[in-house]
Amino acid sequence: MAEPGRGFTRWRLILPVLAVPVLVLGFLTAGLFTWALSDEGDPRAGSLQKVPCAEALAFGGAAPPASAHVGNCTVQQGIDTAYAAVLRMPREDVRDWLRETYPNAPEARSDASCGALCLDVSHEDGLPAAAGAHVVQVRMEYVNAETARVRFSAFTM
């Protein structure tokens, strides 16, 4: 007759020896996936950076209007890319600039939900093929009787 507990004693020694490499391999695999999916390797990822305004506008297929004072322009890159520009220009020039820049886009609209004047353009409805952005959003608000602040956003999705 076999001694009771003899086989159990061998497994008691073998299981911890097998469990340690399996646990170490599991932690290493989980750590590798966590590292690969994070942005820690790129210190610039996700942070706002100042860029030339001509670059920000060109990403959305636009050029700086001649009558505009171009202000703060930024880019944020991660999974998607988002450029933003703030322009100050004469109020009466905004519609003409938008029509010249996006001739195939729908007419800019005026409603309370988006400010004094709004335009949303994508490749499906008038964004130039040369634009790097998938969508451009333009929001105008009045500064005073003559001047408008135009917020220009161009981004990928």
JSON list of C-alpha atoms in Angstrom, two decimals:
[
{"chain": "A", "resi": 1, "resn": "MET", "atom": "CA", "xyz": [0.00, 0.00, 0.00]},
{"chain": "A", "resi": 2, "resn": "ALA", "atom": "CA", "xyz": [1.25, 3.52, -0.83]},
{"chain": "A", "resi": 3, "resn": "GLU", "atom": "CA", "xyz": [2.17, 5.86, 1.94]},
{"chain": "A", "resi": 4, "resn": "PRO", "atom": "CA", "xyz": [-0.51, 8.49, 2.48]},
{"chain": "A", "resi": 5, "resn": "GLY", "atom": "CA", "xyz": [0.59, 12.04, 1.53]},
{"chain": "A", "resi": 6, "resn": "ARG", "atom": "CA", "xyz": [3.75, 10.99, -0.32]},
{"chain": "A", "resi": 7, "resn": "GLY", "atom": "CA", "xyz": [2.70, 12.41, -3.74]},
{"chain": "A", "resi": 8, "resn": "PHE", "atom": "CA", "xyz": [1.24, 15.49, -2.07]},
{"chain": "A", "resi": 9, "resn": "THR", "atom": "CA", "xyz": [4.66, 16.29, -0.62]},
{"chain": "A", "resi": 10, "resn": "ARG", "atom": "CA", "xyz": [6.30, 16.31, -4.07]},
{"chain": "A", "resi": 11, "resn": "TRP", "atom": "CA", "xyz": [3.65, 18.67, -5.50]},
{"chain": "A", "resi": 12, "resn": "ARG", "atom": "CA", "xyz": [4.10, 20.92, -2.50]},
{"chain": "A", "resi": 13, "resn": "LEU", "atom": "CA", "xyz": [7.72, 21.42, -3.60]},
{"chain": "A", "resi": 14, "resn": "ILE", "atom": "CA", "xyz": [7.15, 21.58, -7.38]},
{"chain": "A", "resi": 15, "resn": "LEU", "atom": "CA", "xyz": [4.18, 24.02, -7.48]},
{"chain": "A", "resi": 16, "resn": "PRO", "atom": "CA", "xyz": [6.02, 26.99, -5.90]},
{"chain": "A", "resi": 17, "resn": "VAL", "atom": "CA", "xyz": [8.96, 26.45, -8.25]},
{"chain": "A", "resi": 18, "resn": "LEU", "atom": "CA", "xyz": [6.59, 26.51, -11.26]},
{"chain": "A", "resi": 19, "resn": "ALA", "atom": "CA", "xyz": [4.44, 29.37, -9.94]},
{"chain": "A", "resi": 20, "resn": "VAL", "atom": "CA", "xyz": [7.30, 31.88, -9.58]},
{"chain": "A", "resi": 21, "resn": "PRO", "atom": "CA", "xyz": [8.28, 31.96, -13.30]},
{"chain": "A", "resi": 22, "resn": "VAL", "atom": "CA", "xyz": [4.62, 32.08, -14.36]},
{"chain": "A", "resi": 23, "resn": "LEU", "atom": "CA", "xyz": [3.95, 35.06, -12.06]},
{"chain": "A", "resi": 24, "resn": "VAL", "atom": "CA", "xyz": [7.12, 36.88, -13.17]},
{"chain": "A", "resi": 25, "resn": "LEU", "atom": "CA", "xyz": [6.25, 36.33, -16.83]},
{"chain": "A", "resi": 26, "resn": "GLY", "atom": "CA", "xyz": [2.70, 37.58, -16.21]},
{"chain": "A", "resi": 27, "resn": "PHE", "atom": "CA", "xyz": [3.92, 40.77, -14.51]},
{"chain": "A", "resi": 28, "resn": "LEU", "atom": "CA", "xyz": [6.45, 41.41, -17.29]},
{"chain": "A", "resi": 29, "resn": "THR", "atom": "CA", "xyz": [3.79, 40.94, -19.97]},
{"chain": "A", "resi": 30, "resn": "ALA", "atom": "CA", "xyz": [1.34, 43.27, -18.20]},
{"chain": "A", "resi": 31, "resn": "GLY", "atom": "CA", "xyz": [4.09, 45.86, -17.74]},
{"chain": "A", "resi": 32, "resn": "LEU", "atom": "CA", "xyz": [5.07, 45.67, -21.40]},
{"chain": "A", "resi": 33, "resn": "PHE", "atom": "CA", "xyz": [1.48, 46.29, -22.54]},
{"chain": "A", "resi": 34, "resn": "THR", "atom": "CA", "xyz": [1.07, 49.17, -20.09]},
{"chain": "A", "resi": 35, "resn": "TRP", "atom": "CA", "xyz": [4.29, 50.80, -21.28]},
{"chain": "A", "resi": 36, "resn": "ALA", "atom": "CA", "xyz": [3.43, 50.31, -24.97]},
{"chain": "A", "resi": 37, "resn": "LEU", "atom": "CA", "xyz": [-0.01, 51.91, -24.59]},
{"chain": "A", "resi": 38, "resn": "SER", "atom": "CA", "xyz": [1.19, 54.93, -22.58]},
{"chain": "A", "resi": 39, "resn": "ASP", "atom": "CA", "xyz": [2.64, 58.21, -23.85]},
{"chain": "A", "resi": 40, "resn": "GLU", "atom": "CA", "xyz": [5.41, 58.28, -21.25]},
{"chain": "A", "resi": 41, "resn": "GLY", "atom": "CA", "xyz": [8.09, 57.69, -23.87]},
{"chain": "A", "resi": 42, "resn": "ASP", "atom": "CA", "xyz": [7.32, 61.00, -25.61]},
{"chain": "A", "resi": 43, "resn": "PRO", "atom": "CA", "xyz": [7.49, 63.97, -23.23]},
{"chain": "A", "resi": 44, "resn": "ARG", "atom": "CA", "xyz": [5.68, 66.20, -25.75]},
{"chain": "A", "resi": 45, "resn": "ALA", "atom": "CA", "xyz": [2.70, 63.91, -26.31]},
{"chain": "A", "resi": 46, "resn": "GLY", "atom": "CA", "xyz": [-0.55, 65.53, -25.32]},
{"chain": "A", "resi": 47, "resn": "SER", "atom": "CA", "xyz": [0.92, 68.89, -24.30]},
{"chain": "A", "resi": 48, "resn": "LEU", "atom": "CA", "xyz": [0.13, 72.21, -25.94]},
{"chain": "A", "resi": 49, "resn": "GLN", "atom": "CA", "xyz": [2.96, 73.71, -27.96]},
{"chain": "A", "resi": 50, "resn": "LYS", "atom": "CA", "xyz": [3.15, 77.12, -29.58]},
{"chain": "A", "resi": 51, "resn": "VAL", "atom": "CA", "xyz": [3.48, 77.04, -33.37]},
{"chain": "A", "resi": 52, "resn": "PRO", "atom": "CA", "xyz": [3.62, 79.63, -36.13]},
{"chain": "A", "resi": 53, "resn": "CYS", "atom": "CA", "xyz": [0.07, 80.72, -36.97]},
{"chain": "A", "resi": 54, "resn": "ALA", "atom": "CA", "xyz": [0.65, 80.11, -40.68]},
{"chain": "A", "resi": 55, "resn": "GLU", "atom": "CA", "xyz": [1.24, 76.43, -39.82]},
{"chain": "A", "resi": 56, "resn": "ALA", "atom": "CA", "xyz": [-1.94, 76.21, -37.73]},
{"chain": "A", "resi": 57, "resn": "LEU", "atom": "CA", "xyz": [-4.06, 77.82, -40.44]},
{"chain": "A", "resi": 58, "resn": "ALA", "atom": "CA", "xyz": [-2.46, 75.79, -43.25]},
{"chain": "A", "resi": 59, "resn": "PHE", "atom": "CA", "xyz": [-3.36, 72.55, -41.44]},
{"chain": "A", "resi": 60, "resn": "GLY", "atom": "CA", "xyz": [-6.99, 73.60, -41.93]},
{"chain": "A", "resi": 61, "resn": "GLY", "atom": "CA", "xyz": [-6.46, 74.70, -45.54]},
{"chain": "A", "resi": 62, "resn": "ALA", "atom": "CA", "xyz": [-6.44, 78.43, -44.73]},
{"chain": "A", "resi": 63, "resn": "ALA", "atom": "CA", "xyz": [-4.04, 81.35, -45.01]},
{"chain": "A", "resi": 64, "resn": "PRO", "atom": "CA", "xyz": [-3.81, 84.27, -42.60]},
{"chain": "A", "resi": 65, "resn": "PRO", "atom": "CA", "xyz": [-6.14, 87.05, -43.73]},
{"chain": "A", "resi": 66, "resn": "ALA", "atom": "CA", "xyz": [-4.31, 90.21, -44.80]},
{"chain": "A", "resi": 67, "resn": "SER", "atom": "CA", "xyz": [-6.38, 92.37, -42.46]},
{"chain": "A", "resi": 68, "resn": "ALA", "atom": "CA", "xyz": [-5.92, 90.14, -39.40]},
{"chain": "A", "resi": 69, "resn": "HIS", "atom": "CA", "xyz": [-3.70, 90.38, -36.39]},
{"chain": "A", "resi": 70, "resn": "VAL", "atom": "CA", "xyz": [-2.78, 86.76, -35.75]},
{"chain": "A", "resi": 71, "resn": "GLY", "atom": "CA", "xyz": [-2.38, 85.95, -32.07]},
{"chain": "A", "resi": 72, "resn": "ASN", "atom": "CA", "xyz": [-1.92, 82.80, -30.06]},
{"chain": "A", "resi": 73, "resn": "CYS", "atom": "CA", "xyz": [-1.48, 79.59, -32.11]},
{"chain": "A", "resi": 74, "resn": "THR", "atom": "CA", "xyz": [-0.98, 76.11, -30.66]},
{"chain": "A", "resi": 75, "resn": "VAL", "atom": "CA", "xyz": [-0.87, 72.43, -31.55]},
{"chain": "A", "resi": 76, "resn": "GLN", "atom": "CA", "xyz": [-1.67, 69.44, -29.39]},
{"chain": "A", "resi": 77, "resn": "GLN", "atom": "CA", "xyz": [-0.64, 66.01, -30.63]},
{"chain": "A", "resi": 78, "resn": "GLY", "atom": "CA", "xyz": [-1.53, 62.60, -29.34]},
{"chain": "A", "resi": 79, "resn": "ILE", "atom": "CA", "xyz": [-3.73, 60.07, -31.05]},
{"chain": "A", "resi": 80, "resn": "ASP", "atom": "CA", "xyz": [-5.20, 62.99, -32.99]},
{"chain": "A", "resi": 81, "resn": "THR", "atom": "CA", "xyz": [-3.73, 66.37, -33.94]},
{"chain": "A", "resi": 82, "resn": "ALA", "atom": "CA", "xyz": [-5.45, 69.64, -33.04]},
{"chain": "A", "resi": 83, "resn": "TYR", "atom": "CA", "xyz": [-4.32, 73.10, -34.13]},
{"chain": "A", "resi": 84, "resn": "ALA", "atom": "CA", "xyz": [-5.85, 76.28, -32.76]},
{"chain": "A", "resi": 85, "resn": "ALA", "atom": "CA", "xyz": [-5.42, 79.93, -33.76]},
{"chain": "A", "resi": 86, "resn": "VAL", "atom": "CA", "xyz": [-6.89, 83.17, -32.48]},
{"chain": "A", "resi": 87, "resn": "LEU", "atom": "CA", "xyz": [-7.22, 86.06, -34.93]},
{"chain": "A", "resi": 88, "resn": "ARG", "atom": "CA", "xyz": [-8.38, 89.66, -34.50]},
{"chain": "A", "resi": 89, "resn": "MET", "atom": "CA", "xyz": [-9.71, 91.24, -37.65]},
{"chain": "A", "resi": 90, "resn": "PRO", "atom": "CA", "xyz": [-12.30, 93.70, -38.91]},
{"chain": "A", "resi": 91, "resn": "ARG", "atom": "CA", "xyz": [-15.80, 92.27, -38.51]},
{"chain": "A", "resi": 92, "resn": "GLU", "atom": "CA", "xyz": [-16.78, 93.00, -42.10]},
{"chain": "A", "resi": 93, "resn": "ASP", "atom": "CA", "xyz": [-13.82, 90.97, -43.45]},
{"chain": "A", "resi": 94, "resn": "VAL", "atom": "CA", "xyz": [-14.63, 87.67, -41.72]},
{"chain": "A", "resi": 95, "resn": "ARG", "atom": "CA", "xyz": [-17.36, 86.41, -44.09]},
{"chain": "A", "resi": 96, "resn": "ASP", "atom": "CA", "xyz": [-15.31, 87.32, -47.18]},
{"chain": "A", "resi": 97, "resn": "TRP", "atom": "CA", "xyz": [-12.24, 85.50, -45.77]},
{"chain": "A", "resi": 98, "resn": "LEU", "atom": "CA", "xyz": [-14.33, 82.39, -45.06]},
{"chain": "A", "resi": 99, "resn": "ARG", "atom": "CA", "xyz": [-15.91, 82.45, -48.55]},
{"chain": "A", "resi": 100, "resn": "GLU", "atom": "CA", "xyz": [-12.48, 82.79, -50.21]},
{"chain": "A", "resi": 101, "resn": "THR", "atom": "CA", "xyz": [-10.89, 80.13, -48.01]},
{"chain": "A", "resi": 102, "resn": "TYR", "atom": "CA", "xyz": [-13.71, 77.58, -48.22]},
{"chain": "A", "resi": 103, "resn": "PRO", "atom": "CA", "xyz": [-15.62, 78.32, -51.46]},
{"chain": "A", "resi": 104, "resn": "ASN", "atom": "CA", "xyz": [-17.36, 74.90, -51.49]},
{"chain": "A", "resi": 105, "resn": "ALA", "atom": "CA", "xyz": [-18.40, 75.00, -47.83]},
{"chain": "A", "resi": 106, "resn": "PRO", "atom": "CA", "xyz": [-21.88, 75.85, -46.61]},
{"chain": "A", "resi": 107, "resn": "GLU", "atom": "CA", "xyz": [-22.50, 79.49, -45.74]},
{"chain": "A", "resi": 108, "resn": "ALA", "atom": "CA", "xyz": [-21.36, 80.56, -42.26]},
{"chain": "A", "resi": 109, "resn": "ARG", "atom": "CA", "xyz": [-24.29, 80.73, -39.88]},
{"chain": "A", "resi": 110, "resn": "SER", "atom": "CA", "xyz": [-25.23, 83.13, -37.10]},
{"chain": "A", "resi": 111, "resn": "ASP", "atom": "CA", "xyz": [-26.91, 81.74, -34.03]},
{"chain": "A", "resi": 112, "resn": "ALA", "atom": "CA", "xyz": [-26.74, 82.13, -30.28]},
{"chain": "A", "resi": 113, "resn": "SER", "atom": "CA", "xyz": [-25.38, 78.64, -29.65]},
{"chain": "A", "resi": 114, "resn": "CYS", "atom": "CA", "xyz": [-21.98, 79.29, -31.21]},
{"chain": "A", "resi": 115, "resn": "GLY", "atom": "CA", "xyz": [-21.36, 83.03, -31.08]},
{"chain": "A", "resi": 116, "resn": "ALA", "atom": "CA", "xyz": [-21.83, 85.76, -33.66]},
{"chain": "A", "resi": 117, "resn": "LEU", "atom": "CA", "xyz": [-20.75, 83.64, -36.63]},
{"chain": "A", "resi": 118, "resn": "CYS", "atom": "CA", "xyz": [-19.90, 79.92, -37.01]},
{"chain": "A", "resi": 119, "resn": "LEU", "atom": "CA", "xyz": [-18.59, 77.63, -39.70]},
{"chain": "A", "resi": 120, "resn": "ASP", "atom": "CA", "xyz": [-17.96, 73.88, -39.52]},
{"chain": "A", "resi": 121, "resn": "VAL", "atom": "CA", "xyz": [-16.24, 72.33, -42.51]},
{"chain": "A", "resi": 122, "resn": "SER", "atom": "CA", "xyz": [-15.14, 68.76, -43.22]},
{"chain": "A", "resi": 123, "resn": "HIS", "atom": "CA", "xyz": [-13.84, 66.99, -46.32]},
{"chain": "A", "resi": 124, "resn": "GLU", "atom": "CA", "xyz": [-17.41, 65.97, -47.13]},
{"chain": "A", "resi": 125, "resn": "ASP", "atom": "CA", "xyz": [-18.66, 69.54, -47.31]},
{"chain": "A", "resi": 126, "resn": "GLY", "atom": "CA", "xyz": [-15.96, 71.84, -48.63]},
{"chain": "A", "resi": 127, "resn": "LEU", "atom": "CA", "xyz": [-12.62, 71.38, -46.86]},
{"chain": "A", "resi": 128, "resn": "PRO", "atom": "CA", "xyz": [-9.80, 71.58, -49.43]},
{"chain": "A", "resi": 129, "resn": "ALA", "atom": "CA", "xyz": [-8.10, 68.27, -50.23]},
{"chain": "A", "resi": 130, "resn": "ALA", "atom": "CA", "xyz": [-4.72, 69.76, -49.30]},
{"chain": "A", "resi": 131, "resn": "ALA", "atom": "CA", "xyz": [-5.81, 70.34, -45.70]},
{"chain": "A", "resi": 132, "resn": "GLY", "atom": "CA", "xyz": [-4.30, 67.97, -43.15]},
{"chain": "A", "resi": 133, "resn": "ALA", "atom": "CA", "xyz": [-7.31, 68.35, -40.87]},
{"chain": "A", "resi": 134, "resn": "HIS", "atom": "CA", "xyz": [-10.48, 66.29, -41.05]},
{"chain": "A", "resi": 135, "resn": "VAL", "atom": "CA", "xyz": [-12.61, 69.09, -39.58]},
{"chain": "A", "resi": 136, "resn": "VAL", "atom": "CA", "xyz": [-12.27, 72.86, -39.27]},
{"chain": "A", "resi": 137, "resn": "GLN", "atom": "CA", "xyz": [-14.37, 74.92, -36.87]},
{"chain": "A", "resi": 138, "resn": "VAL", "atom": "CA", "xyz": [-14.43, 78.72, -36.98]},
{"chain": "A", "resi": 139, "resn": "ARG", "atom": "CA", "xyz": [-16.13, 80.75, -34.25]},
{"chain": "A", "resi": 140, "resn": "MET", "atom": "CA", "xyz": [-16.36, 84.53, -34.38]},
{"chain": "A", "resi": 141, "resn": "GLU", "atom": "CA", "xyz": [-17.29, 86.80, -31.50]},
{"chain": "A", "resi": 142, "resn": "TYR", "atom": "CA", "xyz": [-17.53, 90.58, -31.43]},
{"chain": "A", "resi": 143, "resn": "VAL", "atom": "CA", "xyz": [-14.84, 92.51, -29.59]},
{"chain": "A", "resi": 144, "resn": "ASN", "atom": "CA", "xyz": [-16.30, 95.93, -30.38]},
{"chain": "A", "resi": 145, "resn": "ALA", "atom": "CA", "xyz": [-18.19, 97.63, -33.20]},
{"chain": "A", "resi": 146, "resn": "GLU", "atom": "CA", "xyz": [-15.32, 97.19, -35.69]},
{"chain": "A", "resi": 147, "resn": "THR", "atom": "CA", "xyz": [-13.31, 94.21, -34.47]},
{"chain": "A", "resi": 148, "resn": "ALA", "atom": "CA", "xyz": [-13.98, 90.48, -34.26]},
{"chain": "A", "resi": 149, "resn": "ARG", "atom": "CA", "xyz": [-12.10, 87.71, -32.46]},
{"chain": "A", "resi": 150, "resn": "VAL", "atom": "CA", "xyz": [-11.97, 84.59, -34.63]},
{"chain": "A", "resi": 151, "resn": "ARG", "atom": "CA", "xyz": [-11.19, 81.23, -33.03]},
{"chain": "A", "resi": 152, "resn": "PHE", "atom": "CA", "xyz": [-9.96, 78.77, -35.64]},
{"chain": "A", "resi": 153, "resn": "SER", "atom": "CA", "xyz": [-9.67, 75.05, -34.83]},
{"chain": "A", "resi": 154, "resn": "ALA", "atom": "CA", "xyz": [-8.43, 72.37, -37.23]},
{"chain": "A", "resi": 155, "resn": "PHE", "atom": "CA", "xyz": [-8.17, 68.77, -36.08]},
{"chain": "A", "resi": 156, "resn": "THR", "atom": "CA", "xyz": [-8.08, 65.13, -37.06]},
{"chain": "A", "resi": 157, "resn": "MET", "atom": "CA", "xyz": [-10.47, 62.49, -35.79]}
]
